[in-house]
Amino acid sequence: MPAKIGRITALDAASPNFEGMPASVKLTKDDATFVDAIHTNAKPLYQFGYGVLERLAHLDFYPNGGLSQPGCDNVLSSDFIPSAIELLVRQPPEKAVISSLDQIGRMVTCSHSKAIDYFVESISNSGSNAQDCRFTATPCSSWSDFIGGNCICSTKSENSCPPMGFHAYEWAQQMASKGGKDAANSTSFGDLFPKSRLYLETNSQAPFCKK
């Protein structure tokens, strides 16, 4: 039997043609020794949501609830059309259409691409900077319970709340070893939080990690 990939990190894994489909055609936690997922744009497709909402990894992170991200303009808001018109009017005709399309493209993919921004920042928060901010997430049954203060990290263990991004695998390995399991075995991670999703808040612009 071929060896598994060590780690797969899903950066807002796509929903169209994948969500609700059989495990054989989409990413699951069985596809690597460790699988983590950052969900940032899980609104319905008609609201320009491109990411999957369902859990699919050993650790599933839902920053800001996972539907959309702060700092990203709402394309369906009343301000969208006036903003697009302004772009067309204030620039020379030969540049107006291209600039407008580029701006619109950035707007409709903003929340989707925030997963990349968060992961990149989590890498820079390594080494000597690791103590600064680690995108610590809290296990909770829902976003409303999380923002309502109904879910907190256990004070009995410093590892009770995992970090989103680069350090997630290191955290999972520590948890597996504490449980007397072989971290090299993909089944050892199991369901680390079988009834919970991992929630956290971020800033609207870099640095995104909120202390």
PDB file of C-alpha atoms in Angstrom:
ATOM      1  CA  MET A   1       0.000   0.000   0.000  1.00  0.00           C
ATOM      2  CA  PRO A   2       1.556   3.370  -1.006  1.00  0.00           C
ATOM      3  CA  ALA A   3       2.499   5.781   1.742  1.00  0.00           C
ATOM      4  CA  LYS A   4       0.173   8.685   2.374  1.00  0.00           C
ATOM      5  CA  ILE A   5       1.030  12.326   1.901  1.00  0.00           C
ATOM      6  CA  GLY A   6       2.166  13.818   5.187  1.00  0.00           C
ATOM      7  CA  ARG A   7      -0.117  16.836   5.222  1.00  0.00           C
ATOM      8  CA  ILE A   8      -2.816  18.523   3.162  1.00  0.00           C
ATOM      9  CA  THR A   9      -4.071  21.991   4.075  1.00  0.00           C
ATOM     10  CA  ALA A  10      -7.293  22.987   2.317  1.00  0.00           C
ATOM     11  CA  LEU A  11      -7.404  26.750   1.809  1.00  0.00           C
ATOM     12  CA  ASP A  12     -11.143  27.341   1.452  1.00  0.00           C
ATOM     13  CA  ALA A  13     -11.759  24.112  -0.438  1.00  0.00           C
ATOM     14  CA  ALA A  14     -14.201  24.548  -3.321  1.00  0.00           C
ATOM     15  CA  SER A  15     -17.882  23.856  -2.818  1.00  0.00           C
ATOM     16  CA  PRO A  16     -19.318  23.699  -6.387  1.00  0.00           C
ATOM     17  CA  ASN A  17     -19.371  20.093  -7.614  1.00  0.00           C
ATOM     18  CA  PHE A  18     -17.821  18.839  -4.350  1.00  0.00           C
ATOM     19  CA  GLU A  19     -19.980  19.613  -1.308  1.00  0.00           C
ATOM     20  CA  GLY A  20     -22.318  16.756  -0.504  1.00  0.00           C
ATOM     21  CA  MET A  21     -20.578  14.438  -2.942  1.00  0.00           C
ATOM     22  CA  PRO A  22     -19.115  10.999  -2.072  1.00  0.00           C
ATOM     23  CA  ALA A  23     -15.764  10.902  -0.278  1.00  0.00           C
ATOM     24  CA  SER A  24     -14.154   9.307  -3.335  1.00  0.00           C
ATOM     25  CA  VAL A  25     -14.372  12.542  -5.319  1.00  0.00           C
ATOM     26  CA  LYS A  26     -13.492  15.149  -2.695  1.00  0.00           C
ATOM     27  CA  LEU A  27     -10.959  15.851   0.009  1.00  0.00           C
ATOM     28  CA  THR A  28     -11.354  13.976   3.289  1.00  0.00           C
ATOM     29  CA  LYS A  29      -9.209  13.447   6.371  1.00  0.00           C
ATOM     30  CA  ASP A  30      -8.225  10.041   4.989  1.00  0.00           C
ATOM     31  CA  ASP A  31      -6.262  11.580   2.112  1.00  0.00           C
ATOM     32  CA  ALA A  32      -3.174  12.392   4.195  1.00  0.00           C
ATOM     33  CA  THR A  33      -1.617  11.664   7.545  1.00  0.00           C
ATOM     34  CA  PHE A  34      -2.923  15.030   8.682  1.00  0.00           C
ATOM     35  CA  VAL A  35      -5.554  17.182   6.995  1.00  0.00           C
ATOM     36  CA  ASP A  36      -6.563  20.663   8.111  1.00  0.00           C
ATOM     37  CA  ALA A  37      -8.983  23.066   6.464  1.00  0.00           C
ATOM     38  CA  ILE A  38      -9.557  26.808   6.648  1.00  0.00           C
ATOM     39  CA  HIS A  39     -13.098  27.775   5.635  1.00  0.00           C
ATOM     40  CA  THR A  40     -13.482  31.447   4.675  1.00  0.00           C
ATOM     41  CA  ASN A  41     -16.159  31.790   1.986  1.00  0.00           C
ATOM     42  CA  ALA A  42     -18.922  29.244   2.541  1.00  0.00           C
ATOM     43  CA  LYS A  43     -21.882  31.402   1.534  1.00  0.00           C
ATOM     44  CA  PRO A  44     -24.226  30.019  -1.155  1.00  0.00           C
ATOM     45  CA  LEU A  45     -22.849  30.257  -4.690  1.00  0.00           C
ATOM     46  CA  TYR A  46     -25.508  32.799  -5.713  1.00  0.00           C
ATOM     47  CA  GLN A  47     -24.014  35.088  -3.039  1.00  0.00           C
ATOM     48  CA  PHE A  48     -20.550  34.584  -4.503  1.00  0.00           C
ATOM     49  CA  GLY A  49     -19.594  31.924  -1.992  1.00  0.00           C
ATOM     50  CA  TYR A  50     -17.075  29.448  -3.362  1.00  0.00           C
ATOM     51  CA  GLY A  51     -15.986  27.472  -0.302  1.00  0.00           C
ATOM     52  CA  VAL A  52     -17.341  24.349   1.323  1.00  0.00           C
ATOM     53  CA  LEU A  53     -19.098  24.575   4.703  1.00  0.00           C
ATOM     54  CA  GLU A  54     -19.055  20.928   5.717  1.00  0.00           C
ATOM     55  CA  ARG A  55     -16.263  19.514   7.856  1.00  0.00           C
ATOM     56  CA  LEU A  56     -13.732  17.512   5.889  1.00  0.00           C
ATOM     57  CA  ALA A  57     -10.490  17.427   7.892  1.00  0.00           C
ATOM     58  CA  HIS A  58      -8.945  16.446  11.214  1.00  0.00           C
ATOM     59  CA  LEU A  59      -9.120  20.140  12.126  1.00  0.00           C
ATOM     60  CA  ASP A  60     -11.670  22.436  10.448  1.00  0.00           C
ATOM     61  CA  PHE A  61     -11.193  26.149  11.124  1.00  0.00           C
ATOM     62  CA  TYR A  62     -13.940  28.712  10.526  1.00  0.00           C
ATOM     63  CA  PRO A  63     -12.451  32.189  10.956  1.00  0.00           C
ATOM     64  CA  ASN A  64     -15.179  34.806  11.478  1.00  0.00           C
ATOM     65  CA  GLY A  65     -17.780  32.082  11.093  1.00  0.00           C
ATOM     66  CA  GLY A  66     -16.459  30.809   7.768  1.00  0.00           C
ATOM     67  CA  LEU A  67     -19.063  32.468   5.515  1.00  0.00           C
ATOM     68  CA  SER A  68     -17.323  35.744   4.660  1.00  0.00           C
ATOM     69  CA  GLN A  69     -14.390  37.739   5.964  1.00  0.00           C
ATOM     70  CA  PRO A  70     -13.987  41.237   7.418  1.00  0.00           C
ATOM     71  CA  GLY A  71     -12.413  43.731   5.061  1.00  0.00           C
ATOM     72  CA  CYS A  72     -14.165  42.225   2.039  1.00  0.00           C
ATOM     73  CA  ASP A  73     -16.855  44.356   0.380  1.00  0.00           C
ATOM     74  CA  ASN A  74     -20.252  42.788  -0.079  1.00  0.00           C
ATOM     75  CA  VAL A  75     -20.819  42.488  -3.835  1.00  0.00           C
ATOM     76  CA  LEU A  76     -24.567  42.333  -3.283  1.00  0.00           C
ATOM     77  CA  SER A  77     -24.673  45.505  -1.194  1.00  0.00           C
ATOM     78  CA  SER A  78     -26.327  48.718  -2.353  1.00  0.00           C
ATOM     79  CA  ASP A  79     -22.890  50.340  -2.673  1.00  0.00           C
ATOM     80  CA  PHE A  80     -21.599  47.892  -5.268  1.00  0.00           C
ATOM     81  CA  ILE A  81     -23.165  49.326  -8.437  1.00  0.00           C
ATOM     82  CA  PRO A  82     -22.293  52.967  -7.596  1.00  0.00           C
ATOM     83  CA  SER A  83     -18.711  51.898  -6.898  1.00  0.00           C
ATOM     84  CA  ALA A  84     -18.495  50.103 -10.241  1.00  0.00           C
ATOM     85  CA  ILE A  85     -19.912  53.126 -12.064  1.00  0.00           C
ATOM     86  CA  GLU A  86     -17.407  55.400 -10.340  1.00  0.00           C
ATOM     87  CA  LEU A  87     -14.557  53.232 -11.564  1.00  0.00           C
ATOM     88  CA  LEU A  88     -15.848  53.474 -15.125  1.00  0.00           C
ATOM     89  CA  VAL A  89     -16.302  57.253 -14.993  1.00  0.00           C
ATOM     90  CA  ARG A  90     -13.088  58.375 -13.334  1.00  0.00           C
ATOM     91  CA  GLN A  91     -10.662  56.561 -15.654  1.00  0.00           C
ATOM     92  CA  PRO A  92      -9.846  56.866 -19.387  1.00  0.00           C
ATOM     93  CA  PRO A  93     -12.143  54.657 -21.488  1.00  0.00           C
ATOM     94  CA  GLU A  94      -9.335  52.343 -22.586  1.00  0.00           C
ATOM     95  CA  LYS A  95      -8.517  51.526 -18.955  1.00  0.00           C
ATOM     96  CA  ALA A  96     -11.920  51.825 -17.345  1.00  0.00           C
ATOM     97  CA  VAL A  97     -13.328  48.436 -18.321  1.00  0.00           C
ATOM     98  CA  ILE A  98     -10.169  46.505 -17.428  1.00  0.00           C
ATOM     99  CA  SER A  99      -9.798  48.307 -14.104  1.00  0.00           C
ATOM    100  CA  SER A 100     -13.456  47.795 -13.267  1.00  0.00           C
ATOM    101  CA  LEU A 101     -13.332  44.092 -14.059  1.00  0.00           C
ATOM    102  CA  ASP A 102     -10.163  43.720 -11.991  1.00  0.00           C
ATOM    103  CA  GLN A 103     -11.756  45.499  -9.041  1.00  0.00           C
ATOM    104  CA  ILE A 104     -14.916  43.436  -9.328  1.00  0.00           C
ATOM    105  CA  GLY A 105     -12.836  40.257  -9.504  1.00  0.00           C
ATOM    106  CA  ARG A 106     -11.014  41.179  -6.317  1.00  0.00           C
ATOM    107  CA  MET A 107     -14.298  41.906  -4.585  1.00  0.00           C
ATOM    108  CA  VAL A 108     -15.998  38.627  -5.502  1.00  0.00           C
ATOM    109  CA  THR A 109     -12.979  36.512  -4.545  1.00  0.00           C
ATOM    110  CA  CYS A 110     -11.857  38.472  -1.477  1.00  0.00           C
ATOM    111  CA  SER A 111     -13.235  36.165   1.232  1.00  0.00           C
ATOM    112  CA  HIS A 112     -12.214  33.092  -0.754  1.00  0.00           C
ATOM    113  CA  SER A 113      -8.584  34.214  -0.965  1.00  0.00           C
ATOM    114  CA  LYS A 114      -8.381  35.274   2.688  1.00  0.00           C
ATOM    115  CA  ALA A 115      -7.609  31.632   3.573  1.00  0.00           C
ATOM    116  CA  ILE A 116      -4.307  32.066   1.731  1.00  0.00           C
ATOM    117  CA  ASP A 117      -3.562  35.333   3.524  1.00  0.00           C
ATOM    118  CA  TYR A 118      -4.196  33.771   6.923  1.00  0.00           C
ATOM    119  CA  PHE A 119      -1.996  30.767   6.228  1.00  0.00           C
ATOM    120  CA  VAL A 120       0.870  32.883   4.877  1.00  0.00           C
ATOM    121  CA  GLU A 121       0.729  35.083   7.971  1.00  0.00           C
ATOM    122  CA  SER A 122       0.741  32.012  10.224  1.00  0.00           C
ATOM    123  CA  ILE A 123       4.052  30.992   8.624  1.00  0.00           C
ATOM    124  CA  SER A 124       5.584  34.392   9.333  1.00  0.00           C
ATOM    125  CA  ASN A 125       4.451  34.013  12.941  1.00  0.00           C
ATOM    126  CA  SER A 126       6.977  31.199  13.387  1.00  0.00           C
ATOM    127  CA  GLY A 127      10.257  30.895  15.195  1.00  0.00           C
ATOM    128  CA  SER A 128      11.086  33.923  17.303  1.00  0.00           C
ATOM    129  CA  ASN A 129       7.762  35.525  16.395  1.00  0.00           C
ATOM    130  CA  ALA A 130       5.631  32.502  17.300  1.00  0.00           C
ATOM    131  CA  GLN A 131       4.694  33.898  20.691  1.00  0.00           C
ATOM    132  CA  ASP A 132       3.232  37.047  19.131  1.00  0.00           C
ATOM    133  CA  CYS A 133       0.045  35.606  17.641  1.00  0.00           C
ATOM    134  CA  ARG A 134      -0.921  32.062  16.679  1.00  0.00           C
ATOM    135  CA  PHE A 135      -4.486  32.334  15.287  1.00  0.00           C
ATOM    136  CA  THR A 136      -5.756  30.370  18.286  1.00  0.00           C
ATOM    137  CA  ALA A 137      -9.167  28.817  17.616  1.00  0.00           C
ATOM    138  CA  THR A 138     -11.854  27.664  20.040  1.00  0.00           C
ATOM    139  CA  PRO A 139     -13.914  24.485  19.586  1.00  0.00           C
ATOM    140  CA  CYS A 140     -17.621  25.313  19.590  1.00  0.00           C
ATOM    141  CA  SER A 141     -20.860  23.912  18.217  1.00  0.00           C
ATOM    142  CA  SER A 142     -21.789  27.132  16.379  1.00  0.00           C
ATOM    143  CA  TRP A 143     -20.558  30.622  15.513  1.00  0.00           C
ATOM    144  CA  SER A 144     -23.389  32.203  17.494  1.00  0.00           C
ATOM    145  CA  ASP A 145     -22.366  30.276  20.600  1.00  0.00           C
ATOM    146  CA  PHE A 146     -18.760  31.337  20.066  1.00  0.00           C
ATOM    147  CA  ILE A 147     -19.431  35.066  19.716  1.00  0.00           C
ATOM    148  CA  GLY A 148     -21.911  34.796  22.588  1.00  0.00           C
ATOM    149  CA  GLY A 149     -19.072  33.716  24.854  1.00  0.00           C
ATOM    150  CA  ASN A 150     -20.455  30.242  25.429  1.00  0.00           C
ATOM    151  CA  CYS A 151     -17.295  28.432  24.338  1.00  0.00           C
ATOM    152  CA  ILE A 152     -13.929  28.892  26.018  1.00  0.00           C
ATOM    153  CA  CYS A 153     -10.583  27.153  26.033  1.00  0.00           C
ATOM    154  CA  SER A 154      -9.921  24.806  28.911  1.00  0.00           C
ATOM    155  CA  THR A 155      -7.623  26.326  31.493  1.00  0.00           C
ATOM    156  CA  LYS A 156      -6.350  22.869  32.383  1.00  0.00           C
ATOM    157  CA  SER A 157      -4.368  22.434  29.188  1.00  0.00           C
ATOM    158  CA  GLU A 158      -2.412  24.944  27.142  1.00  0.00           C
ATOM    159  CA  ASN A 159      -3.071  22.755  24.102  1.00  0.00           C
ATOM    160  CA  SER A 160      -6.855  22.740  24.424  1.00  0.00           C
ATOM    161  CA  CYS A 161      -7.276  25.251  21.592  1.00  0.00           C
ATOM    162  CA  PRO A 162      -5.396  24.608  18.340  1.00  0.00           C
ATOM    163  CA  PRO A 163      -3.683  27.252  16.207  1.00  0.00           C
ATOM    164  CA  MET A 164      -4.992  27.773  12.688  1.00  0.00           C
ATOM    165  CA  GLY A 165      -2.482  27.580   9.863  1.00  0.00           C
ATOM    166  CA  PHE A 166       1.133  26.481   9.809  1.00  0.00           C
ATOM    167  CA  HIS A 167       1.297  25.330  13.444  1.00  0.00           C
ATOM    168  CA  ALA A 168      -1.827  23.141  13.328  1.00  0.00           C
ATOM    169  CA  TYR A 169       0.101  19.962  12.491  1.00  0.00           C
ATOM    170  CA  GLU A 170       2.580  20.512  15.305  1.00  0.00           C
ATOM    171  CA  TRP A 171      -0.330  20.932  17.727  1.00  0.00           C
ATOM    172  CA  ALA A 172      -2.029  17.739  16.488  1.00  0.00           C
ATOM    173  CA  GLN A 173       1.209  15.777  16.861  1.00  0.00           C
ATOM    174  CA  GLN A 174       1.530  16.953  20.454  1.00  0.00           C
ATOM    175  CA  MET A 175      -2.044  15.943  21.191  1.00  0.00           C
ATOM    176  CA  ALA A 176      -1.527  12.512  19.610  1.00  0.00           C
ATOM    177  CA  SER A 177       1.686  11.873  21.546  1.00  0.00           C
ATOM    178  CA  LYS A 178       0.048  12.893  24.826  1.00  0.00           C
ATOM    179  CA  GLY A 179      -2.662  10.374  24.126  1.00  0.00           C
ATOM    180  CA  GLY A 180      -0.078   7.641  23.620  1.00  0.00           C
ATOM    181  CA  LYS A 181      -0.714   7.428  19.890  1.00  0.00           C
ATOM    182  CA  ASP A 182       1.656   7.206  16.964  1.00  0.00           C
ATOM    183  CA  ALA A 183       1.529  10.575  15.187  1.00  0.00           C
ATOM    184  CA  ALA A 184       2.885   8.946  12.018  1.00  0.00           C
ATOM    185  CA  ASN A 185      -0.295   6.882  11.764  1.00  0.00           C
ATOM    186  CA  SER A 186      -3.101   8.781  10.034  1.00  0.00           C
ATOM    187  CA  THR A 187      -5.733   7.100  12.198  1.00  0.00           C
ATOM    188  CA  SER A 188      -4.123   8.378  15.393  1.00  0.00           C
ATOM    189  CA  PHE A 189      -5.547  11.872  14.935  1.00  0.00           C
ATOM    190  CA  GLY A 190      -9.087  10.597  14.516  1.00  0.00           C
ATOM    191  CA  ASP A 191     -11.755  13.177  15.306  1.00  0.00           C
ATOM    192  CA  LEU A 192      -9.966  15.633  17.558  1.00  0.00           C
ATOM    193  CA  PHE A 193     -13.181  17.624  17.962  1.00  0.00           C
ATOM    194  CA  PRO A 194     -15.958  15.279  16.766  1.00  0.00           C
ATOM    195  CA  LYS A 195     -18.860  17.583  17.708  1.00  0.00           C
ATOM    196  CA  SER A 196     -17.271  20.971  17.235  1.00  0.00           C
ATOM    197  CA  ARG A 197     -15.948  23.359  14.640  1.00  0.00           C
ATOM    198  CA  LEU A 198     -13.008  25.620  15.382  1.00  0.00           C
ATOM    199  CA  TYR A 199     -13.860  29.312  15.486  1.00  0.00           C
ATOM    200  CA  LEU A 200     -11.792  32.477  15.795  1.00  0.00           C
ATOM    201  CA  GLU A 201     -11.948  36.138  14.895  1.00  0.00           C
ATOM    202  CA  THR A 202      -9.436  37.976  12.722  1.00  0.00           C
ATOM    203  CA  ASN A 203      -8.641  41.582  11.938  1.00  0.00           C
ATOM    204  CA  SER A 204      -9.941  43.083   8.692  1.00  0.00           C
ATOM    205  CA  GLN A 205      -6.427  43.832   7.429  1.00  0.00           C
ATOM    206  CA  ALA A 206      -2.886  42.624   8.048  1.00  0.00           C
ATOM    207  CA  PRO A 207      -1.800  41.654  10.582  1.00  0.00           C
ATOM    208  CA  PHE A 208      -4.890  39.469  10.500  1.00  0.00           C
ATOM    209  CA  CYS A 209      -4.210  37.515  13.682  1.00  0.00           C
ATOM    210  CA  LYS A 210      -6.170  39.010  16.546  1.00  0.00           C
ATOM    211  CA  LYS A 211      -4.613  38.751  19.991  1.00  0.00           C
TER     212      LYS A 211
END
